[in-house]
Every structure is written in C-alpha cells, then in structure tokens.
Amino acid sequence: MTVKVGFVMDSIHSINPKKDSTLAMLLAAQARGWQLHYIKQSDLYLESGDVRIRYREITVFDDLAKWFEIGSENECSGSDLDVILMRKDPPVDMEFIYTTYLLERIEDSGTLVVNKPRSIRDCNEKLFATRFPQCCPELIVSRDQSRLKSFHKEFGDVIFKPLDGMGGASVFRVKQDDPNLNVILETLTDHGQRQIMGQMFIPEIVHGDTRILLINGKPVPYGLARIPVPGETRGNLAAGGQGVGRELTARDLWICEQVGPDLVERGLLFVGIDVIGEYLTEINVTCPTCIRELDSHFNLDIAGDLMDCIGKKLTDPKPLK
C-alpha cells in the first residue's frame, strides 16, 4: 500500500534547502515511495462537517539549485491521507491554533497527525519545559514587574524572554545594576499585560545551546551545540550562532529520560529539546529543526528514522516502545 503523506508547511519556495528539516522529511518520505502532498495553512477548510484539503503534488530533490517541482493541484478530504506532518513554523498565533483545530478533526477521522494537534496547542515550548523542574535552571514566569525585579535582584544575572518567541527574538540578558531593567520589563510585559519568563543566566552558553532531537521519546545520540558569536548571549542559528555537532553527555541522556515518556504519552513523535550546560531550557514541539546539520556532521538519516517510526505507527497504532 502506498502511503499518502501531507506536509503542512511554509512556502517551499522560501526555505533554505541546505538546512531545512522539512525538506529532509520530504526527501525521506519520497525515498520510501510515499505520495507527497504539499499543503499550506490556507489550504485547509471545513465544509459540511468534513475538513477538506487543497494540495499540490510535489517532487523534491536534494539539490541546492532546484529542490522541488510542483505538480498538479487537487483536493481531497483530510481523511483520505494516511499521515499529515504539521511543519508550519511559529509564531503560534491564532491562525496556527485554528489550523490545529482543523487537523484535530482530521485526526478524529483516523489520519495520523505528527505532532498531535492538541499537544502542540497545550505545550508552549518554554512553559512545557517547566513540567520537569529537576532539569531546569531557576526561573520565574510572571507579568508582575516587582516579582520579576525581585528575581533579578536574587540572581543578579538573568535572561528575560517572551513566552511566544522563536529564533532568539526579544531575548535580553540583564546583568546586575543594568540601567535598562525597567524598560526591558515594561517592553516585554507590555506594562504588565503579558506573562514572560526570567531564567538565571547559565554561563555554559559559551559552549553552546545544544539542540537534541527525540523520535518517539528516544534521543538521537548526537546534538547540535549552537555556539554564540563573540559579544552575543544567544546561540540560536537565526541569531548567528555556529552549529557544532557533539555526542550527548550522561546529563543530556538523563534529561531525555525524564522528558521522553511524557512526549510519548502526548503523541509528540518528533521533538527538539534545548540544553545549556546542565539545564533543560526549552522543548520545541511545533517545528523542530537541525536535522540536516546533524546528518551532515555524523552521517545520520534522522528524517529516515522518523519516517520509519511513522510507518510503524501506521501499521500498528498502539504506542511504540
């Protein structure tokens, strides 16, 4: 039986084919003879109780000059697809949320959706990590400036960041006696209208913010340490960080053991966690990246492993061990 797989994603025209993890997944699915369906958020709609999908047939190539070829446009019921991968980048705005509602209706009809739409909604990538306090640095989530200032006074060197940011956007390091503390907190909280996170600064960021990928709760044995450029505290590749592959440490593996069972229970099949030094800082469930970088460093096939896992889920929907 040919697997019909849909990819809900940003415009394939605008991706970076050298680094894009969704392209790696498309290539891996195509290599297995699966039928590819290219879908954008605007292609989903509900009519007469059925979630319908307008899709394009697509062929992909591992070629930096020409990485895709769009075929004919068609339409189907979401239930006609065997599996849908939700690969739309954040922000998790209301359109993103509405998409998860529609995907959840498709899931109810029997189609496998990766990751599970309800869990994508429920698991804010910064707050979700706090479910594992044994793994996390000292932190606070609040919009009360007096509480945030007290936290800063206690730890002296603090990272403040929004709960809905990505790629290192609006992340501030505030040292002791920083004269900008008030304006930073006013801006991030919108004068007390938005919750934000404060984390004690972790000096080991100089050695990188390591992205670790997990498939069905099990870690890939290597991570990508994203090392900040000089004068920068953010390791995100989008902020100019340099990606360096490394083998997971005993602490990394312990963190994965703490987190993994919860991911499986929630139907989060493909996840990226971020670790700085000894600490878990984020759990990325929406559109984890770094597949191609890790594949290149260590001759891996992470997307292929994910497709194999999905294939097993399709033949035996019981939770994988």
Short mmCIF file of C-alpha atoms in Angstrom, two decimals:
data_model
loop_
_atom_site.label_atom_id
_atom_site.label_comp_id
_atom_site.label_asym_id
_atom_site.label_seq_id
_atom_site.Cartn_x
_atom_site.Cartn_y
_atom_site.Cartn_z
CA MET A 1 0.00 0.00 0.00
CA THR A 2 1.32 3.45 -0.93
CA VAL A 3 1.35 5.88 2.00
CA LYS A 4 -0.31 9.23 1.29
CA VAL A 5 1.51 11.86 3.34
CA GLY A 6 0.68 15.54 3.65
CA PHE A 7 3.06 18.27 4.77
CA VAL A 8 1.51 21.43 6.20
CA MET A 9 4.35 23.92 5.91
CA ASP A 10 5.50 27.40 4.99
CA SER A 11 6.11 28.20 1.34
CA ILE A 12 8.60 25.71 -0.07
CA HIS A 13 9.84 28.48 -2.36
CA SER A 14 11.33 30.39 0.59
CA ILE A 15 13.07 27.63 2.57
CA ASN A 16 16.85 27.20 2.81
CA PRO A 17 17.37 23.79 1.15
CA LYS A 18 20.76 23.34 2.79
CA LYS A 19 19.31 23.47 6.30
CA ASP A 20 15.58 22.86 6.09
CA SER A 21 14.41 19.91 8.18
CA THR A 22 11.04 19.68 6.43
CA LEU A 23 12.82 19.21 3.11
CA ALA A 24 14.79 16.37 4.71
CA MET A 25 11.48 14.78 5.72
CA LEU A 26 10.03 15.22 2.24
CA LEU A 27 13.09 13.56 0.73
CA ALA A 28 12.90 10.67 3.20
CA ALA A 29 9.19 10.11 2.54
CA GLN A 30 9.73 10.25 -1.21
CA ALA A 31 12.60 7.73 -0.95
CA ARG A 32 10.09 5.29 0.55
CA GLY A 33 7.74 5.67 -2.40
CA TRP A 34 5.19 7.68 -0.41
CA GLN A 35 2.91 10.12 -2.24
CA LEU A 36 3.73 13.70 -1.25
CA HIS A 37 1.03 16.32 -0.71
CA TYR A 38 2.22 19.91 -0.28
CA ILE A 39 -0.20 21.90 1.89
CA LYS A 40 -0.30 25.43 3.27
CA GLN A 41 -2.44 26.61 6.18
CA SER A 42 -4.79 28.39 3.77
CA ASP A 43 -5.46 25.07 2.01
CA LEU A 44 -7.43 23.65 4.93
CA TYR A 45 -11.15 24.30 5.24
CA LEU A 46 -14.23 22.79 6.88
CA GLU A 47 -17.45 22.28 4.95
CA SER A 48 -20.50 20.13 5.74
CA GLY A 49 -18.66 18.57 8.67
CA ASP A 50 -15.66 17.46 6.59
CA VAL A 51 -12.21 19.02 6.72
CA ARG A 52 -11.09 19.39 3.13
CA ILE A 53 -7.57 19.96 1.79
CA ARG A 54 -6.42 21.68 -1.37
CA TYR A 55 -2.96 20.28 -2.11
CA ARG A 56 -0.25 20.24 -4.75
CA GLU A 57 1.55 17.12 -5.83
CA ILE A 58 5.25 17.70 -5.36
CA THR A 59 8.58 16.11 -6.26
CA VAL A 60 11.66 17.06 -4.23
CA PHE A 61 15.38 16.95 -4.99
CA ASP A 62 18.49 17.10 -2.83
CA ASP A 63 19.78 19.95 -4.95
CA LEU A 64 20.54 23.48 -3.73
CA ALA A 65 19.65 24.97 -7.11
CA LYS A 66 16.38 23.08 -7.67
CA TRP A 67 14.91 21.39 -4.62
CA PHE A 68 11.27 20.99 -5.69
CA GLU A 69 8.90 20.70 -8.60
CA ILE A 70 5.23 21.46 -8.14
CA GLY A 71 2.73 19.21 -9.89
CA SER A 72 -1.00 19.44 -10.34
CA GLU A 73 -3.39 20.94 -7.81
CA ASN A 74 -6.10 18.67 -6.40
CA GLU A 75 -8.46 18.43 -3.49
CA CYS A 76 -9.33 15.67 -1.03
CA SER A 77 -10.84 15.00 2.35
CA GLY A 78 -8.32 15.08 5.16
CA SER A 79 -9.34 11.50 5.95
CA ASP A 80 -8.01 10.42 2.54
CA LEU A 81 -4.44 10.94 3.76
CA ASP A 82 -2.67 8.35 5.89
CA VAL A 83 -0.49 10.83 7.77
CA ILE A 84 -0.07 14.61 7.98
CA LEU A 85 3.04 16.30 9.33
CA MET A 86 2.40 19.72 10.86
CA ARG A 87 5.57 21.63 9.93
CA LYS A 88 4.37 25.23 9.98
CA ASP A 89 6.89 27.49 11.69
CA PRO A 90 5.82 29.58 14.69
CA PRO A 91 4.63 32.08 15.77
CA VAL A 92 1.84 30.13 17.41
CA ASP A 93 -0.74 32.79 16.61
CA MET A 94 -4.49 32.31 16.28
CA GLU A 95 -4.19 31.12 12.67
CA PHE A 96 -1.77 28.45 13.88
CA ILE A 97 -4.25 27.48 16.62
CA TYR A 98 -7.13 27.31 14.13
CA THR A 99 -5.02 25.02 11.96
CA THR A 100 -4.53 22.65 14.88
CA TYR A 101 -8.31 22.55 15.41
CA LEU A 102 -8.83 21.52 11.80
CA LEU A 103 -6.02 18.96 11.99
CA GLU A 104 -7.58 17.56 15.15
CA ARG A 105 -10.82 16.96 13.25
CA ILE A 106 -8.82 15.12 10.58
CA GLU A 107 -7.09 13.12 13.32
CA ASP A 108 -10.52 12.13 14.68
CA SER A 109 -11.29 10.57 11.29
CA GLY A 110 -8.33 8.19 11.65
CA THR A 111 -5.47 10.05 9.97
CA LEU A 112 -2.20 10.14 11.93
CA VAL A 113 -1.10 13.73 12.61
CA VAL A 114 2.51 14.40 13.66
CA ASN A 115 2.78 16.05 16.10
CA LYS A 116 -0.58 15.56 17.82
CA PRO A 117 -2.52 18.82 17.32
CA ARG A 118 -3.89 19.03 20.86
CA SER A 119 -0.41 18.59 22.30
CA ILE A 120 1.05 21.26 20.01
CA ARG A 121 -1.56 23.64 21.42
CA ASP A 122 -1.09 22.57 25.02
CA CYS A 123 2.70 22.54 25.14
CA ASN A 124 4.09 26.05 25.00
CA GLU A 125 7.73 25.49 24.18
CA LYS A 126 9.06 27.45 27.15
CA LEU A 127 6.40 26.64 29.74
CA PHE A 128 6.32 22.93 28.85
CA ALA A 129 9.93 22.58 30.00
CA THR A 130 8.91 23.74 33.48
CA ARG A 131 6.99 20.46 33.94
CA PHE A 132 10.43 18.99 34.60
CA PRO A 133 11.79 21.27 37.36
CA GLN A 134 14.51 18.75 38.19
CA CYS A 135 16.00 19.52 34.77
CA CYS A 136 15.55 23.29 34.63
CA PRO A 137 17.51 26.30 35.90
CA GLU A 138 15.99 28.64 38.46
CA LEU A 139 13.26 30.58 36.69
CA ILE A 140 10.14 32.65 37.07
CA VAL A 141 7.06 33.22 34.91
CA SER A 142 5.18 36.39 35.72
CA ARG A 143 3.96 39.71 34.39
CA ASP A 144 4.33 41.41 37.78
CA GLN A 145 7.33 43.70 37.48
CA SER A 146 8.01 43.72 41.21
CA ARG A 147 8.30 39.91 41.23
CA LEU A 148 10.48 39.95 38.13
CA LYS A 149 12.72 42.59 39.69
CA SER A 150 12.99 40.54 42.89
CA PHE A 151 14.05 37.54 40.84
CA HIS A 152 16.65 39.66 39.08
CA LYS A 153 17.90 41.02 42.41
CA GLU A 154 18.28 37.48 43.77
CA PHE A 155 20.27 36.09 40.85
CA GLY A 156 21.95 39.24 39.55
CA ASP A 157 22.43 37.98 36.00
CA VAL A 158 19.18 36.98 34.30
CA ILE A 159 17.74 36.17 30.88
CA PHE A 160 14.29 37.65 30.26
CA LYS A 161 12.31 36.45 27.24
CA PRO A 162 8.76 36.29 25.85
CA LEU A 163 6.86 33.02 26.04
CA ASP A 164 5.98 33.05 22.34
CA GLY A 165 9.31 33.98 20.74
CA MET A 166 11.48 31.90 18.43
CA GLY A 167 14.98 32.14 16.99
CA GLY A 168 16.23 34.19 19.95
CA ALA A 169 13.90 37.12 19.22
CA SER A 170 13.45 39.62 22.10
CA VAL A 171 15.76 37.70 24.46
CA PHE A 172 17.53 40.03 26.88
CA ARG A 173 20.40 39.38 29.25
CA VAL A 174 20.15 41.74 32.22
CA LYS A 175 23.18 41.93 34.49
CA GLN A 176 23.36 43.38 37.99
CA ASP A 177 22.77 47.16 38.11
CA ASP A 178 21.69 47.24 34.46
CA PRO A 179 20.04 50.66 33.98
CA ASN A 180 17.71 49.22 31.31
CA LEU A 181 15.97 46.75 33.61
CA ASN A 182 12.77 48.78 33.93
CA VAL A 183 12.33 49.47 30.23
CA ILE A 184 13.12 45.85 29.30
CA LEU A 185 10.45 44.55 31.68
CA GLU A 186 7.95 47.21 30.60
CA THR A 187 8.50 46.32 26.96
CA LEU A 188 8.42 42.53 27.34
CA THR A 189 5.36 42.51 29.63
CA ASP A 190 3.63 45.34 27.74
CA HIS A 191 3.39 47.20 31.05
CA GLY A 192 2.14 44.18 32.94
CA GLN A 193 -0.23 42.81 30.27
CA ARG A 194 1.84 39.76 29.19
CA GLN A 195 3.46 36.90 31.05
CA ILE A 196 7.19 36.48 30.41
CA MET A 197 9.94 34.18 31.63
CA GLY A 198 13.03 35.01 33.62
CA GLN A 199 15.86 32.48 33.87
CA MET A 200 19.09 32.67 35.76
CA PHE A 201 21.92 33.20 33.29
CA ILE A 202 23.80 29.98 32.51
CA PRO A 203 27.49 30.75 31.85
CA GLU A 204 27.93 27.49 29.91
CA ILE A 205 26.14 29.16 26.99
CA VAL A 206 29.66 29.99 25.73
CA HIS A 207 29.96 26.27 24.90
CA GLY A 208 26.63 26.27 23.10
CA ASP A 209 22.88 25.85 23.39
CA THR A 210 22.52 22.21 22.34
CA ARG A 211 19.57 21.05 20.28
CA ILE A 212 18.75 17.38 20.94
CA LEU A 213 16.21 15.65 18.70
CA LEU A 214 13.94 12.90 20.02
CA ILE A 215 11.89 10.47 17.93
CA ASN A 216 9.09 8.82 19.86
CA GLY A 217 10.78 9.81 23.12
CA LYS A 218 14.22 8.41 22.19
CA PRO A 219 17.12 10.79 21.55
CA VAL A 220 19.32 10.92 18.50
CA PRO A 221 22.76 10.13 20.06
CA TYR A 222 24.26 13.44 18.93
CA GLY A 223 23.23 17.06 19.45
CA LEU A 224 23.96 20.33 17.70
CA ALA A 225 25.64 22.84 20.01
CA ARG A 226 24.76 26.30 18.72
CA ILE A 227 27.60 28.48 19.88
CA PRO A 228 27.05 32.26 20.15
CA VAL A 229 29.18 34.63 18.13
CA PRO A 230 31.50 36.88 20.20
CA GLY A 231 29.56 39.51 22.12
CA GLU A 232 26.28 37.60 21.85
CA THR A 233 24.44 35.58 24.52
CA ARG A 234 22.04 33.78 22.14
CA GLY A 235 23.17 30.58 20.48
CA ASN A 236 20.25 30.36 18.05
CA LEU A 237 21.33 29.80 14.46
CA ALA A 238 18.87 32.52 13.48
CA ALA A 239 20.85 34.89 15.72
CA GLY A 240 24.16 33.99 14.08
CA GLY A 241 25.16 31.04 16.25
CA GLN A 242 27.58 28.45 14.86
CA GLY A 243 26.39 24.84 14.85
CA VAL A 244 28.88 22.26 16.15
CA GLY A 245 27.92 18.60 16.49
CA ARG A 246 28.71 16.68 19.67
CA GLU A 247 27.92 13.39 21.34
CA LEU A 248 25.32 13.52 24.08
CA THR A 249 26.59 13.58 27.65
CA ALA A 250 25.33 11.47 30.54
CA ARG A 251 23.39 14.54 31.76
CA ASP A 252 21.82 15.04 28.32
CA LEU A 253 20.68 11.42 28.28
CA TRP A 254 19.30 11.74 31.82
CA ILE A 255 17.26 14.78 30.78
CA CYS A 256 15.92 12.83 27.79
CA GLU A 257 14.92 10.01 30.14
CA GLN A 258 12.97 12.48 32.27
CA VAL A 259 11.18 14.04 29.32
CA GLY A 260 10.76 11.11 26.89
CA PRO A 261 7.84 9.21 28.46
CA ASP A 262 5.74 12.38 28.67
CA LEU A 263 6.39 13.09 24.98
CA VAL A 264 5.22 9.58 24.01
CA GLU A 265 2.10 9.87 26.16
CA ARG A 266 1.20 13.17 24.49
CA GLY A 267 1.72 11.93 20.93
CA LEU A 268 4.73 14.18 20.36
CA LEU A 269 6.60 11.99 17.92
CA PHE A 270 9.29 14.45 16.84
CA VAL A 271 10.62 16.95 19.36
CA GLY A 272 13.71 19.09 19.85
CA ILE A 273 14.86 19.95 23.35
CA ASP A 274 17.39 22.68 24.14
CA VAL A 275 20.05 22.14 26.79
CA ILE A 276 22.57 24.68 28.10
CA GLY A 277 25.19 23.21 30.39
CA GLU A 278 23.31 21.02 32.86
CA TYR A 279 19.90 22.54 32.21
CA LEU A 280 16.84 21.98 30.02
CA THR A 281 15.65 25.37 28.75
CA GLU A 282 13.01 24.64 26.08
CA ILE A 283 11.03 21.81 24.49
CA ASN A 284 10.27 22.50 20.84
CA VAL A 285 7.15 20.70 19.64
CA THR A 286 5.93 22.81 16.71
CA CYS A 287 8.61 22.59 14.01
CA PRO A 288 11.93 21.28 15.39
CA THR A 289 14.97 21.80 13.18
CA CYS A 290 18.67 20.81 12.88
CA ILE A 291 18.13 17.51 11.05
CA ARG A 292 20.32 18.38 8.09
CA GLU A 293 23.15 19.77 10.20
CA LEU A 294 23.30 16.65 12.37
CA ASP A 295 23.01 14.36 9.34
CA SER A 296 25.94 16.16 7.77
CA HIS A 297 28.11 16.06 10.89
CA PHE A 298 27.56 12.40 11.73
CA ASN A 299 26.35 10.70 8.53
CA LEU A 300 22.89 10.13 10.01
CA ASP A 301 19.45 9.80 8.43
CA ILE A 302 17.24 11.35 11.09
CA ALA A 303 14.32 12.07 8.77
CA GLY A 304 14.52 8.47 7.53
CA ASP A 305 14.37 7.23 11.11
CA LEU A 306 11.31 9.42 11.68
CA MET A 307 9.58 8.05 8.57
CA ASP A 308 10.33 4.50 9.70
CA CYS A 309 8.76 5.33 13.07
CA ILE A 310 5.71 6.82 11.33
CA GLY A 311 5.46 3.73 9.12
CA LYS A 312 5.34 1.51 12.20
CA LYS A 313 2.67 3.73 13.75
CA LEU A 314 0.56 3.35 10.61
CA THR A 315 0.72 -0.44 10.69
CA ASP A 316 0.35 -0.67 14.48
CA PRO A 317 -1.24 2.41 16.05
CA LYS A 318 -0.55 1.23 19.60
CA PRO A 319 2.12 3.33 21.39
CA LEU A 320 5.63 2.39 20.26
CA LYS A 321 8.02 1.15 22.92
#
